[in-house]
Coordinates of C-alpha atoms in Angstrom, one line a residue:
M117 CA -97.5 -3.4 -64.2
N118 CA -96.2 -3.2 -60.6
M119 CA -94.8 -6.7 -60.8
A120 CA -92.6 -6.0 -63.8
P121 CA -88.8 -5.7 -63.1
Y122 CA -88.3 -2.2 -64.6
D123 CA -85.7 0.2 -63.4
W124 CA -87.3 3.0 -65.5
L125 CA -90.7 3.0 -67.1
I126 CA -91.3 5.9 -69.5
L127 CA -94.5 6.8 -71.0
A128 CA -94.4 8.5 -74.3
R129 CA -97.4 10.3 -76.0
S130 CA -97.6 8.0 -78.9
V131 CA -95.7 5.9 -81.3
R132 CA -94.8 9.2 -83.3
D133 CA -92.4 10.0 -80.4
F134 CA -90.2 7.0 -81.2
D135 CA -87.5 8.9 -83.0
K136 CA -87.4 11.7 -80.4
M137 CA -87.1 9.1 -77.6
N138 CA -84.3 7.4 -79.4
D139 CA -82.4 10.5 -79.6
I140 CA -82.8 11.2 -75.9
L141 CA -81.7 7.7 -74.9
N142 CA -78.8 7.8 -77.3
A143 CA -77.4 10.7 -75.5
T144 CA -78.1 9.3 -72.0
A145 CA -75.5 7.2 -70.1
I146 CA -77.3 3.9 -69.6
R147 CA -75.7 1.0 -67.8
F148 CA -75.5 -2.5 -69.1
D149 CA -77.6 -3.9 -66.3
Q150 CA -80.4 -1.4 -66.3
N151 CA -84.0 -2.3 -67.5
I152 CA -85.3 0.7 -69.3
V153 CA -88.8 0.2 -70.9
V154 CA -90.7 2.8 -72.9
A155 CA -94.5 2.6 -73.4
Y156 CA -95.8 3.9 -76.6
P157 CA -99.6 4.1 -76.9
D158 CA -101.4 3.6 -80.2
P159 CA -101.4 6.9 -82.2
Q160 CA -105.2 6.9 -82.6
Y161 CA -105.8 6.9 -78.8
K162 CA -106.0 10.1 -76.8
I163 CA -104.7 9.6 -73.3
Q164 CA -107.5 10.0 -70.7
P165 CA -106.3 8.3 -67.5
L166 CA -109.8 8.1 -66.0
N167 CA -111.4 6.4 -69.0
L168 CA -108.5 3.9 -69.3
C169 CA -110.2 1.4 -66.8
K170 CA -113.7 2.7 -66.9
K171 CA -115.2 -0.7 -67.5
N172 CA -113.7 -2.0 -64.4
F173 CA -115.3 0.5 -62.0
V174 CA -118.9 1.2 -61.1
Y175 CA -119.4 4.7 -59.8
S176 CA -123.2 5.3 -60.1
K177 CA -126.2 3.4 -61.6
L178 CA -127.7 6.7 -62.8
D179 CA -126.9 8.6 -65.9
P180 CA -125.0 11.7 -65.0
L181 CA -127.3 13.8 -67.3
I182 CA -130.5 12.8 -65.6
H183 CA -131.8 15.3 -63.0
K184 CA -133.5 14.2 -59.9
K185 CA -136.5 15.9 -58.4
R186 CA -136.2 16.7 -54.7
N187 CA -138.8 18.7 -52.8
N188 CA -140.6 19.5 -56.1
V189 CA -137.3 21.0 -57.3
Y190 CA -135.2 19.5 -60.2
I191 CA -131.5 19.6 -59.3
K192 CA -128.6 18.4 -61.3
K193 CA -127.0 15.1 -60.3
Q194 CA -123.8 15.3 -58.4
S195 CA -120.6 15.7 -60.4
Y196 CA -118.9 12.6 -61.8
D197 CA -115.9 13.2 -59.6
S198 CA -118.0 13.3 -56.4
N199 CA -119.6 10.0 -57.3
R200 CA -116.2 8.6 -57.9
A201 CA -115.0 9.8 -54.5
L202 CA -118.2 8.3 -52.9
F203 CA -117.7 4.8 -54.4
E204 CA -113.9 4.6 -54.7
N205 CA -113.4 2.6 -51.4
S206 CA -115.6 -0.3 -52.7
Y207 CA -115.2 0.1 -56.5
Y208 CA -113.7 -3.3 -56.9
R209 CA -116.6 -4.9 -55.0
T210 CA -119.1 -3.3 -57.4
S211 CA -117.3 -4.4 -60.5
L212 CA -117.9 -7.5 -62.5
R213 CA -114.1 -8.0 -62.9
F214 CA -113.6 -8.2 -59.1
L215 CA -116.3 -10.9 -58.8
N216 CA -114.8 -12.8 -61.7
I217 CA -111.3 -12.6 -60.1
T218 CA -112.5 -13.8 -56.7
R219 CA -114.3 -16.8 -58.5
H220 CA -111.3 -17.6 -60.8
K221 CA -113.4 -16.9 -63.8
T222 CA -112.6 -15.2 -67.2
Y223 CA -113.1 -11.7 -68.1
K224 CA -113.3 -11.3 -71.8
D225 CA -112.5 -13.6 -74.7
K226 CA -112.0 -16.4 -72.2
M227 CA -109.0 -14.8 -70.7
P228 CA -108.2 -16.2 -67.2
L229 CA -108.0 -13.4 -64.7
L230 CA -105.9 -15.3 -62.2
R231 CA -102.4 -13.8 -62.3
S232 CA -103.3 -11.9 -65.4
G233 CA -101.1 -9.0 -64.2
V234 CA -97.9 -11.2 -64.1
L235 CA -95.5 -11.0 -67.0
N236 CA -94.7 -14.0 -69.3
Y237 CA -91.5 -15.2 -67.7
N238 CA -90.2 -17.4 -70.4
Y239 CA -86.4 -17.2 -70.1
S240 CA -86.0 -20.1 -72.7
R241 CA -87.3 -17.8 -75.5
E242 CA -84.8 -16.3 -77.9
F243 CA -84.0 -12.7 -76.9
Q244 CA -83.5 -10.6 -80.0
M245 CA -82.0 -7.1 -79.4
T246 CA -81.7 -4.9 -82.6
N247 CA -79.6 -1.9 -83.2
I248 CA -81.9 1.2 -82.8
S249 CA -80.7 2.6 -86.2
Q250 CA -82.2 -0.6 -87.9
Y251 CA -85.3 -0.9 -85.8
F252 CA -88.8 -0.1 -87.1
L253 CA -91.3 0.2 -84.4
R254 CA -94.5 0.4 -86.6
R255 CA -93.4 -2.8 -88.4
A256 CA -92.9 -4.7 -85.1
I257 CA -96.3 -3.6 -83.8
R258 CA -98.0 -4.8 -86.9
T259 CA -96.3 -8.2 -86.8
W260 CA -97.1 -8.6 -83.2
S261 CA -100.7 -7.6 -83.6
R262 CA -101.4 -10.0 -86.5
K263 CA -99.8 -12.7 -84.6
N264 CA -102.0 -12.1 -81.4
N265 CA -105.2 -11.1 -83.3
M266 CA -105.0 -7.6 -81.6
T267 CA -105.2 -5.5 -84.7
D268 CA -108.4 -3.5 -83.8
S269 CA -108.2 -3.1 -80.1
F270 CA -106.3 -0.4 -78.2
K271 CA -103.0 -1.2 -76.8
I272 CA -99.9 0.3 -75.1
N273 CA -96.7 -1.0 -76.8
L274 CA -93.7 -1.7 -74.5
L275 CA -90.2 -1.4 -75.9
Q276 CA -87.0 -2.3 -73.9
Y277 CA -83.8 -0.4 -74.3
F278 CA -80.3 -1.2 -73.2
K279 CA -76.7 -0.3 -73.9
L280 CA -73.6 -2.5 -73.8
R281 CA -71.5 0.4 -72.6
T282 CA -72.5 3.9 -71.4
N283 CA -71.3 5.6 -74.6
T284 CA -72.0 2.8 -77.3
T285 CA -74.8 1.7 -79.5
L286 CA -78.4 1.7 -78.3
F287 CA -80.3 -1.6 -78.6
A288 CA -84.1 -2.2 -78.5
S289 CA -86.5 -5.2 -78.2
Y290 CA -90.2 -5.3 -78.4
L291 CA -91.8 -7.0 -75.4
G292 CA -95.5 -6.9 -76.2
A293 CA -98.5 -4.7 -75.6
W294 CA -100.8 -4.0 -72.7
S295 CA -104.5 -3.7 -73.3
T296 CA -107.7 -3.4 -71.3
D297 CA -108.8 -6.8 -72.3
R298 CA -105.6 -8.8 -71.9
S299 CA -103.8 -6.8 -69.3
M300 CA -100.0 -7.9 -69.1
S301 CA -100.6 -11.5 -70.1
L302 CA -99.1 -11.0 -73.6
V303 CA -96.2 -8.9 -72.4
D304 CA -92.9 -10.8 -72.2
S305 CA -90.4 -10.3 -69.4
P306 CA -87.5 -7.9 -70.0
Y307 CA -84.2 -9.3 -71.4
P308 CA -82.6 -10.4 -68.1
V309 CA -79.1 -9.1 -67.3
E310 CA -77.8 -12.6 -66.8
A311 CA -78.7 -13.7 -70.3
R312 CA -77.3 -10.6 -72.0
Q313 CA -74.4 -10.7 -74.3
F314 CA -71.8 -8.1 -75.4
M315 CA -72.7 -8.6 -79.2
G316 CA -69.1 -8.4 -80.2
E317 CA -68.3 -5.3 -78.1
R318 CA -65.0 -5.3 -76.3
L319 CA -64.5 -6.6 -72.7
V320 CA -61.4 -5.0 -71.2
V321 CA -59.6 -7.5 -69.1
G322 CA -56.6 -6.5 -66.9
R323 CA -53.8 -8.9 -66.1
C324 CA -50.4 -8.7 -64.4
N325 CA -47.6 -8.7 -67.0
A326 CA -46.1 -12.2 -67.3
T327 CA -43.1 -10.9 -69.1
E328 CA -41.9 -8.8 -66.2
E329 CA -40.5 -10.1 -63.0
K330 CA -43.2 -10.4 -60.4
S331 CA -42.7 -9.8 -56.8
P332 CA -42.8 -13.2 -55.1
D333 CA -44.8 -11.8 -52.3
E334 CA -47.8 -10.7 -54.4
D335 CA -50.9 -13.1 -54.5
T336 CA -50.8 -13.3 -58.2
T337 CA -49.1 -16.7 -58.9
S338 CA -51.4 -18.5 -61.4
S339 CA -51.3 -20.9 -64.1
A340 CA -51.2 -18.8 -67.4
A341 CA -52.6 -21.5 -69.5
L342 CA -55.7 -22.0 -67.3
M343 CA -56.2 -18.3 -67.1
D344 CA -56.1 -18.1 -70.9
D345 CA -58.7 -20.8 -71.0
V346 CA -61.0 -18.9 -68.7
L347 CA -60.6 -15.8 -70.8
Q348 CA -61.5 -17.7 -73.9
F349 CA -64.6 -19.2 -72.2
L350 CA -65.7 -15.9 -71.0
S351 CA -65.3 -14.3 -74.5
V352 CA -67.3 -17.1 -76.1
Q353 CA -70.1 -17.1 -73.5
L354 CA -70.6 -13.3 -73.5
N355 CA -70.0 -13.0 -77.3
A356 CA -67.4 -10.3 -76.4
T357 CA -64.1 -9.2 -78.0
S358 CA -61.6 -9.5 -75.3
V359 CA -59.0 -6.6 -75.0
T360 CA -56.2 -7.5 -72.6
R361 CA -54.2 -4.7 -70.8
Y362 CA -51.2 -5.7 -68.9
Y363 CA -49.9 -4.1 -65.7
S364 CA -46.7 -4.5 -63.9
K365 CA -48.0 -5.3 -60.5
L366 CA -51.3 -6.2 -58.9
G367 CA -51.2 -3.1 -56.8
F368 CA -52.1 -2.1 -53.3
R369 CA -53.8 0.6 -51.4
T370 CA -51.5 3.4 -50.3
Y371 CA -51.8 5.2 -47.0
E372 CA -53.7 8.0 -48.8
G373 CA -56.4 5.5 -49.8
A374 CA -55.6 5.3 -53.5
W375 CA -55.0 2.0 -55.3
T376 CA -52.1 1.3 -57.6
G377 CA -51.3 -1.1 -60.4
L378 CA -54.1 -3.3 -61.8
L379 CA -56.5 -2.7 -58.8
G380 CA -56.1 0.9 -59.5
A381 CA -57.3 0.4 -63.1
L382 CA -60.4 -1.2 -61.7
M383 CA -61.1 1.8 -59.5
D384 CA -61.0 4.2 -62.5
N385 CA -62.9 1.9 -64.6
S386 CA -60.1 1.3 -67.1
A387 CA -60.6 -2.4 -66.9
D388 CA -63.9 -4.3 -66.7
I389 CA -62.4 -7.3 -64.8
A390 CA -59.0 -8.3 -63.3
L391 CA -58.2 -11.8 -64.5
E392 CA -56.0 -12.4 -61.5
A393 CA -57.1 -14.4 -58.5
V394 CA -57.0 -11.9 -55.6
T395 CA -57.7 -12.6 -51.9
A396 CA -61.0 -11.1 -51.0
L397 CA -59.9 -9.2 -47.8
S398 CA -62.2 -6.7 -46.0
A399 CA -60.1 -3.8 -47.3
H400 CA -60.8 -5.0 -50.9
H401 CA -64.5 -5.4 -50.3
E402 CA -64.8 -1.7 -49.4
D403 CA -63.7 -0.6 -53.0
M404 CA -64.4 -3.5 -55.3
D405 CA -66.7 -6.5 -55.9
F406 CA -65.8 -10.2 -56.3
V407 CA -68.1 -12.3 -58.5
F408 CA -67.4 -15.9 -57.5
P409 CA -65.0 -17.7 -55.1
I410 CA -62.6 -19.8 -57.1
A411 CA -60.3 -21.1 -54.3
E412 CA -59.9 -20.7 -50.6
T413 CA -56.7 -19.5 -48.9
M414 CA -55.4 -18.2 -45.7
C415 CA -52.2 -17.1 -43.9
N416 CA -50.1 -19.5 -42.2
I417 CA -47.1 -19.7 -39.9
Y418 CA -44.2 -21.9 -41.1
I419 CA -41.7 -23.5 -38.7
R420 CA -39.3 -26.4 -39.1
H421 CA -40.3 -29.8 -37.8
Q422 CA -39.2 -30.1 -34.2
E423 CA -36.2 -32.1 -33.6
T424 CA -37.3 -35.7 -32.7
S425 CA -34.2 -36.2 -30.5
A426 CA -32.4 -33.0 -29.6
V427 CA -28.8 -33.0 -28.3
R428 CA -29.5 -33.5 -24.6
D429 CA -26.8 -36.0 -23.3
I430 CA -29.3 -38.7 -22.6
F431 CA -26.8 -40.7 -20.3
L432 CA -26.5 -37.7 -18.0
A433 CA -30.2 -36.6 -18.2
P434 CA -31.4 -38.8 -15.3
F435 CA -28.8 -37.3 -13.0
S436 CA -28.8 -33.9 -11.3
P437 CA -25.5 -32.5 -10.2
R438 CA -26.6 -33.2 -6.5
L439 CA -27.4 -36.9 -7.5
I440 CA -24.1 -37.3 -9.2
A441 CA -22.2 -36.1 -6.1
C442 CA -24.0 -38.6 -4.0
V443 CA -23.2 -41.5 -6.3
L444 CA -19.5 -40.5 -6.2
S445 CA -19.7 -40.2 -2.4
V446 CA -21.1 -43.7 -2.2
A447 CA -18.3 -45.0 -4.5
L448 CA -15.6 -43.4 -2.3
A449 CA -17.3 -44.7 0.9
A450 CA -17.5 -48.2 -0.5
S451 CA -13.8 -48.0 -1.4
V452 CA -12.8 -46.8 2.0
A453 CA -14.8 -49.5 3.7
I454 CA -13.2 -52.3 1.5
V455 CA -9.7 -51.0 2.2
I456 CA -10.4 -50.8 6.0
I457 CA -11.8 -54.5 6.0
S458 CA -8.9 -55.7 3.9
R459 CA -6.4 -54.2 6.3
L460 CA -8.1 -55.5 9.4
T461 CA -8.5 -59.0 8.0
S462 CA -4.9 -59.3 6.5
A463 CA -3.4 -59.4 10.2
Y464 CA -5.0 -62.8 11.1
R465 CA -5.8 -64.3 7.8
N466 CA -3.6 -65.2 4.8
V467 CA -5.5 -63.1 2.3
R468 CA -4.2 -60.8 -0.5
H469 CA -4.0 -57.2 0.5
M470 CA -6.2 -54.8 -1.5
S471 CA -4.9 -51.3 -2.3
C472 CA -7.0 -48.1 -2.3
G473 CA -6.8 -47.9 -6.1
E474 CA -8.0 -51.4 -6.6
A475 CA -10.9 -50.8 -4.1
L476 CA -12.0 -47.7 -6.0
I477 CA -11.9 -49.4 -9.3
W478 CA -13.8 -52.3 -7.9
A479 CA -16.5 -50.0 -6.4
T480 CA -16.8 -48.0 -9.6
G481 CA -17.2 -51.1 -11.7
I482 CA -20.0 -52.3 -9.4
L483 CA -21.8 -48.9 -9.7
C484 CA -21.4 -49.1 -13.6
Q485 CA -22.8 -52.7 -13.7
Q486 CA -19.4 -54.1 -14.8
G487 CA -18.5 -56.3 -11.7
G488 CA -15.0 -57.4 -10.9
T489 CA -12.8 -60.5 -10.2
W490 CA -12.5 -59.9 -6.5
T491 CA -14.2 -62.4 -4.2
P492 CA -14.9 -61.3 -0.6
Q493 CA -13.0 -63.5 2.0
N494 CA -15.1 -62.4 5.0
P495 CA -18.7 -61.5 5.9
A496 CA -18.1 -57.8 6.2
A497 CA -16.7 -57.6 2.6
S498 CA -19.6 -59.6 1.4
I499 CA -22.1 -57.2 3.0
V500 CA -20.4 -54.3 1.4
L501 CA -20.6 -56.1 -2.0
I502 CA -24.2 -56.9 -1.6
V503 CA -25.1 -53.3 -0.5
C504 CA -23.2 -52.0 -3.6
L505 CA -25.0 -54.3 -5.9
L506 CA -28.4 -53.4 -4.5
F507 CA -27.6 -49.8 -4.9
A508 CA -26.4 -50.3 -8.4
V509 CA -29.7 -52.1 -9.2
V510 CA -31.7 -49.2 -8.0
I511 CA -29.7 -46.6 -9.9
F512 CA -29.6 -48.6 -13.1
N513 CA -33.4 -49.2 -13.0
A514 CA -34.1 -45.5 -12.5
Y515 CA -31.6 -44.7 -15.2
A516 CA -33.2 -47.2 -17.7
A517 CA -36.7 -46.1 -16.9
F518 CA -35.9 -42.4 -17.5
I519 CA -34.2 -42.9 -20.8
T520 CA -37.1 -45.2 -22.0
S521 CA -39.6 -42.5 -21.2
V522 CA -37.6 -39.9 -23.0
L523 CA -37.2 -41.9 -26.1
S524 CA -40.8 -43.2 -26.2
V525 CA -42.8 -40.1 -25.2
R526 CA -43.9 -37.9 -28.2
V527 CA -42.1 -34.7 -28.4
A528 CA -44.3 -31.6 -27.4
S529 CA -45.6 -29.8 -30.6
V530 CA -46.2 -26.2 -31.4
G531 CA -49.6 -26.1 -33.1
T532 CA -51.2 -22.6 -32.7
V533 CA -50.3 -18.9 -32.8
A534 CA -50.5 -18.9 -29.0
D535 CA -47.9 -21.6 -28.8
V536 CA -45.6 -19.7 -31.1
L537 CA -46.0 -16.5 -29.1
H538 CA -45.4 -18.3 -25.8
S539 CA -42.3 -20.1 -27.0
P540 CA -39.2 -18.3 -25.9
N541 CA -36.9 -20.0 -28.4
L542 CA -38.9 -19.2 -31.6
K543 CA -38.1 -15.9 -33.3
I544 CA -40.9 -14.3 -35.3
G545 CA -40.7 -12.6 -38.7
Y546 CA -42.4 -11.7 -42.0
V547 CA -41.6 -9.9 -45.2
R548 CA -40.7 -6.3 -44.6
N549 CA -43.2 -3.9 -46.0
G550 CA -45.1 -6.6 -47.8
V551 CA -48.8 -7.5 -48.0
D552 CA -48.5 -9.8 -45.0
Q553 CA -47.2 -6.9 -42.8
M554 CA -50.0 -4.7 -44.0
Y555 CA -52.5 -7.4 -43.1
L556 CA -51.0 -7.9 -39.6
M557 CA -51.2 -4.1 -39.0
S558 CA -54.8 -3.8 -40.0
T559 CA -56.3 -7.0 -38.5
K560 CA -58.3 -6.9 -35.4
D561 CA -57.0 -10.3 -34.2
S562 CA -55.3 -9.7 -30.8
Q563 CA -52.9 -12.6 -31.3
L564 CA -51.9 -11.5 -34.8
N565 CA -51.4 -8.0 -33.5
A566 CA -49.1 -9.4 -30.8
F567 CA -47.4 -11.3 -33.6
Y568 CA -46.7 -8.2 -35.6
I569 CA -45.5 -6.2 -32.6
R570 CA -43.1 -8.9 -31.6
G571 CA -41.7 -9.2 -35.2
Y572 CA -41.5 -5.5 -35.6
S573 CA -39.7 -5.0 -32.3
E574 CA -36.9 -7.3 -33.6
A575 CA -36.2 -5.8 -36.9
E576 CA -33.3 -8.2 -37.6
N577 CA -35.9 -11.0 -37.9
L578 CA -37.8 -9.3 -40.9
V579 CA -36.8 -10.6 -44.3
S580 CA -36.9 -9.2 -47.9
T581 CA -38.6 -12.1 -49.7
A582 CA -40.7 -15.1 -48.9
E583 CA -37.9 -17.4 -50.1
E584 CA -35.5 -16.0 -47.6
G585 CA -38.0 -16.3 -44.7
L586 CA -38.9 -19.8 -45.5
A587 CA -35.3 -20.9 -45.9
R588 CA -34.5 -19.4 -42.5
A589 CA -37.5 -21.2 -40.9
A590 CA -36.2 -24.5 -42.3
S591 CA -32.8 -24.0 -40.7
Q592 CA -33.5 -22.1 -37.5
D593 CA -35.9 -21.7 -34.7
Y594 CA -37.9 -19.1 -36.7
A595 CA -41.7 -18.7 -37.2
F596 CA -42.4 -17.1 -40.6
F597 CA -45.8 -15.5 -41.4
A598 CA -46.9 -15.7 -45.0
G599 CA -49.8 -16.2 -47.3
Q600 CA -50.7 -19.7 -48.2
Q601 CA -50.5 -19.2 -51.9
V602 CA -47.2 -17.5 -52.2
A603 CA -45.6 -19.7 -49.4
R604 CA -46.6 -23.0 -51.0
H605 CA -45.3 -22.0 -54.5
T606 CA -42.1 -20.8 -52.9
I607 CA -41.6 -24.1 -51.0
R608 CA -42.2 -26.1 -54.0
S609 CA -39.3 -24.2 -55.7
L610 CA -37.0 -24.9 -52.8
S611 CA -34.5 -27.7 -53.1
Q612 CA -34.3 -30.6 -50.7
A613 CA -31.0 -29.1 -49.2
R614 CA -32.7 -25.7 -48.5
G615 CA -35.3 -27.3 -46.4
R616 CA -38.2 -28.2 -48.9
C617 CA -39.3 -31.1 -46.6
A618 CA -38.2 -29.6 -43.2
L619 CA -41.0 -27.0 -43.0
R620 CA -44.3 -27.5 -41.2
E621 CA -47.4 -25.4 -41.8
L622 CA -49.5 -23.9 -38.9
P623 CA -52.9 -22.8 -40.2
V624 CA -54.2 -19.4 -38.9
H625 CA -57.9 -20.1 -39.3
S626 CA -59.0 -16.6 -38.5
T627 CA -57.3 -15.4 -41.8
R628 CA -59.4 -17.7 -44.0
A629 CA -60.6 -15.8 -47.2
D630 CA -61.8 -16.6 -50.7
M631 CA -59.9 -15.9 -53.9
A632 CA -61.8 -14.4 -56.8
F633 CA -61.7 -12.2 -59.8
P634 CA -62.2 -8.6 -58.8
L635 CA -64.5 -6.2 -60.6
P636 CA -65.1 -2.5 -60.0
R637 CA -67.6 -1.5 -57.4
H638 CA -71.2 -2.2 -58.5
S639 CA -70.0 -3.4 -61.9
P640 CA -72.8 -3.8 -64.5
Y641 CA -71.2 -7.0 -65.8
S642 CA -71.0 -8.9 -62.5
R643 CA -74.1 -11.0 -63.2
P644 CA -73.3 -12.3 -66.7
I645 CA -69.8 -13.0 -65.7
L646 CA -71.1 -14.8 -62.6
V647 CA -73.4 -17.0 -64.8
S648 CA -70.5 -17.7 -67.1
L649 CA -68.2 -18.8 -64.2
L650 CA -71.0 -21.0 -62.9
R651 CA -71.1 -22.8 -66.2
L652 CA -67.4 -23.1 -66.2
R653 CA -67.6 -24.6 -62.7
S654 CA -70.0 -27.2 -63.8
G655 CA -67.4 -28.6 -66.2
G656 CA -64.8 -28.9 -63.4
A657 CA -62.4 -26.3 -64.9
L658 CA -62.5 -24.1 -61.8
A659 CA -61.4 -27.0 -59.6
R660 CA -58.3 -27.4 -61.8
L661 CA -57.7 -23.6 -61.5
A662 CA -58.0 -23.7 -57.8
A663 CA -55.4 -26.5 -57.5
A664 CA -53.1 -24.5 -59.6
L665 CA -53.6 -21.3 -57.7
V666 CA -53.3 -22.9 -54.2
P667 CA -51.0 -26.0 -54.5
S668 CA -50.7 -28.5 -51.7
M669 CA -47.7 -28.9 -49.5
P670 CA -44.8 -31.0 -51.0
Q671 CA -45.3 -34.7 -50.3
C672 CA -42.4 -35.8 -48.2
T673 CA -41.7 -38.8 -46.1
P674 CA -43.4 -38.1 -42.8
S675 CA -41.0 -37.7 -39.7
S676 CA -41.2 -40.1 -36.9
G677 CA -43.6 -39.1 -34.2
F678 CA -41.5 -40.6 -31.4
A679 CA -38.0 -39.6 -30.3
S680 CA -34.9 -41.7 -31.2
A681 CA -31.5 -41.8 -29.9
R682 CA -28.6 -40.5 -32.1
A683 CA -24.8 -40.1 -31.6
A684 CA -25.3 -36.5 -30.8
D685 CA -27.4 -37.6 -27.8
V686 CA -24.2 -39.1 -26.1
R687 CA -21.9 -36.5 -27.3
T688 CA -20.6 -35.9 -23.8
A689 CA -20.1 -39.6 -23.2
L690 CA -18.0 -39.9 -26.4
F691 CA -16.0 -36.8 -25.3
I692 CA -15.3 -38.5 -22.0
L693 CA -14.3 -41.7 -23.8
L694 CA -11.8 -40.0 -26.1
T695 CA -10.5 -37.9 -23.3
G696 CA -10.0 -41.0 -21.1
L697 CA -8.3 -42.8 -23.9
S698 CA -6.0 -39.9 -24.7
T699 CA -5.2 -39.5 -21.0
A700 CA -4.5 -43.3 -20.7
V701 CA -2.1 -43.2 -23.6
I702 CA -0.3 -40.1 -22.3
I703 CA 0.1 -41.6 -18.8
G704 CA 1.3 -44.9 -20.3
I705 CA 4.0 -43.1 -22.4
G706 CA 5.0 -41.0 -19.3
E707 CA 5.2 -44.2 -17.2
Y708 CA 7.3 -46.0 -19.7
T709 CA 9.6 -43.1 -20.0
W710 CA 10.0 -42.8 -16.3
R711 CA 10.8 -46.5 -15.8
N712 CA 13.6 -46.3 -18.6
R713 CA 14.8 -42.8 -17.7
K714 CA 18.4 -44.0 -17.0
K715 CA 18.6 -45.6 -20.5
Y716 CA 17.3 -42.5 -22.2
R717 CA 19.6 -40.4 -20.1
R718 CA 22.7 -42.4 -21.4
N719 CA 21.4 -42.2 -25.0
L720 CA 20.9 -38.5 -24.8
G721 CA 24.3 -38.1 -23.3
K722 CA 25.9 -40.0 -26.1
C723 CA 24.1 -38.0 -28.7
F724 CA 25.1 -34.7 -27.2
N725 CA 28.8 -35.7 -27.1
R726 CA 28.7 -36.7 -30.8
M727 CA 27.1 -33.5 -31.8
L728 CA 29.6 -31.5 -29.7
N729 CA 32.6 -33.4 -31.3
L730 CA 31.2 -32.8 -34.7
V731 CA 31.0 -29.0 -34.2
L732 CA 34.5 -28.9 -32.7
F733 CA 35.9 -30.8 -35.7
K734 CA 34.5 -28.3 -38.1
L735 CA 35.9 -25.4 -36.2

C-alpha cells in the first residue's frame, strides 16, 4: 500500500468500529484536500500481523513441533521467531510468490503479479461520495463482494473520508478491499482533489465594491461582466453556491505587516478566493497563493513624445557668436575696400561715386546671396566682388548642409530607465503614498531605487492621482512611474486635449509580473479552482479577460520619426524682420517729418494762434 496517495491511513479493529470512527472524524477538522482512508477488516478475522502474509514466506522446511536428535539427545526445535530471523534476509527468494513475480507469472486465480500492488487509477470513473449519516458500510461491502466474487475470502475494506469545509458534513466513499490473493488490484484510487466538487456547499468569494468609488491607483480595474461570467463558471464547475462579500478596497500590507481590505480577509480565511486580478509581487507570495496567471503586467515610465523640431532658431544654429563676428567683419572690410577703390578711381575716370552706405548694403547683399545692380568698373573692384562671391558660396553651402542635417537626422530618443535618470531636463515623479511608491521602496533594483530617491527628493514632483501624473507627463518634461494596468485605463479616459496621444510608454522589464486570483496561503481549494480555470482558458474566455484587465495603448497617428521645420524654428528671424520693418517705418516717418519741418512749423503756429484767440474771446 506504499504507492497509494493517502495522507492518513487509519486501521480500525473491525467493521464494528464504523460508527465510532465516524464520530471521531466528524469532530476532527479535516481539510478539503486531504486523503483520509480508514481500513476496516472483516469482523470474523482476528488481527495477527505475522500470519497475514504467511503464505508468501518460507522460514523452515521442518515442522516446529518435531524434535531433532543431536548427540543422542532429543532437543526441541528452535523457536519460530528464531527461524524467522534466520531466513528473513532471503525470504522472498525462498517463496513461490517471488519466483512468480520475477517470471511475470500469476499467483492465484490467474491474477497477474506484475504491478499487483498498484492502485486502479481510473479517473474517468464516477466518483460517488455519500453523506456519512446516510452511508451503510456493510451494505457496500456485500455489494462489492458479490460483484467481485469475494464473498468467502478475507479482506480489509478501505473507506475514504473527506469534508468540504473543516466544520461541515463528513462524506465517505468505498474504494475496495485488500486481500492476500488479489493484493491492491481491486482497490480504486482515492477521490482526487482536482475532481472534487462542493456538492452545493458555499464558496465565499471576495470582491471590491463596485458601488463605491475606487482609488484609481489600485490594480483592481476589471470588466465586471467578465468577472461575473468567471464566477458563474466556477460555481457550475465546482457545484458550489457562491457567496459574494464586497470590500471597499483591495488592501495593502501595513508597516506592521498586517493586510487590510480584501487581502486582509484572505489572511483570516473570511474569503476562499478574491475575484480580483492582483499583481503577484514577491510581497504577496509570502502571505498568499495565486492559482493561475491570467494576464501579464509590469510597471512603466510615461513621458511625452519628444519634440520632432524644438524651438532652436535654425537659421542661427550654424553660427557661433565668433563666426557671426567674423562674417560681419568681412562685410565691413569689403565695404571699406569698395569705397577706397571707388574714391581712387573717380579721380581719373568718369565713374559714379559709391558712398559708404551703398558699399555696405552691396557687401551685405552679396553675403546674403541677394546680389546687387552695381557693376565693377575696374579690376580691383572685380576682384573684391569675386572674393565676396566665393566667400558667400562657402558660407551658404555650410549653412545649407548644417540645416539639412538637423532636419533629416532622427531625434535622439529616451528609451530606458538609465536614459531617464541621466536626462537633466526630465523631472521624475509617481503617486504619493501609493502602491507604486511602496514598490519602488521595496525593490532591489538599483536603478529603480535611484528613481525613487530622485523623485522623493523633489517632493513637488509627486502627484496625488495617476490621472494628474499622466496629464503632467503629456504637457511637461516629466517622467511618471506607474503600473501598466492603471496607467493604460487612465490614458484611455483622457481626452485628446489633455494628451491622450502625446504619451509614450517606456517598459521597465525588471518589474514584469503576472496577474492572478489570490487565495489564502496553502488553500485547500487551489487545485480544483486551477482545473476549472484551465477549462475556462481552453474556451478562450481568459484571453478576453486579460485584454480587458490590461488594455493596449490608445491607437493614435504615429508621430514623424524625422525632424521638420516649423515657424517656431525661425522665431528670431521673424522678430528681426518685424523689428526691421517697424524701424524702417519709424525712420521713414521721421525723415518725412524732418524734410517738411518748416511747413509743419507754420501749421502748428496757425493752430496755436487760433486757439489763443478763441480763449481770449471767451474771456
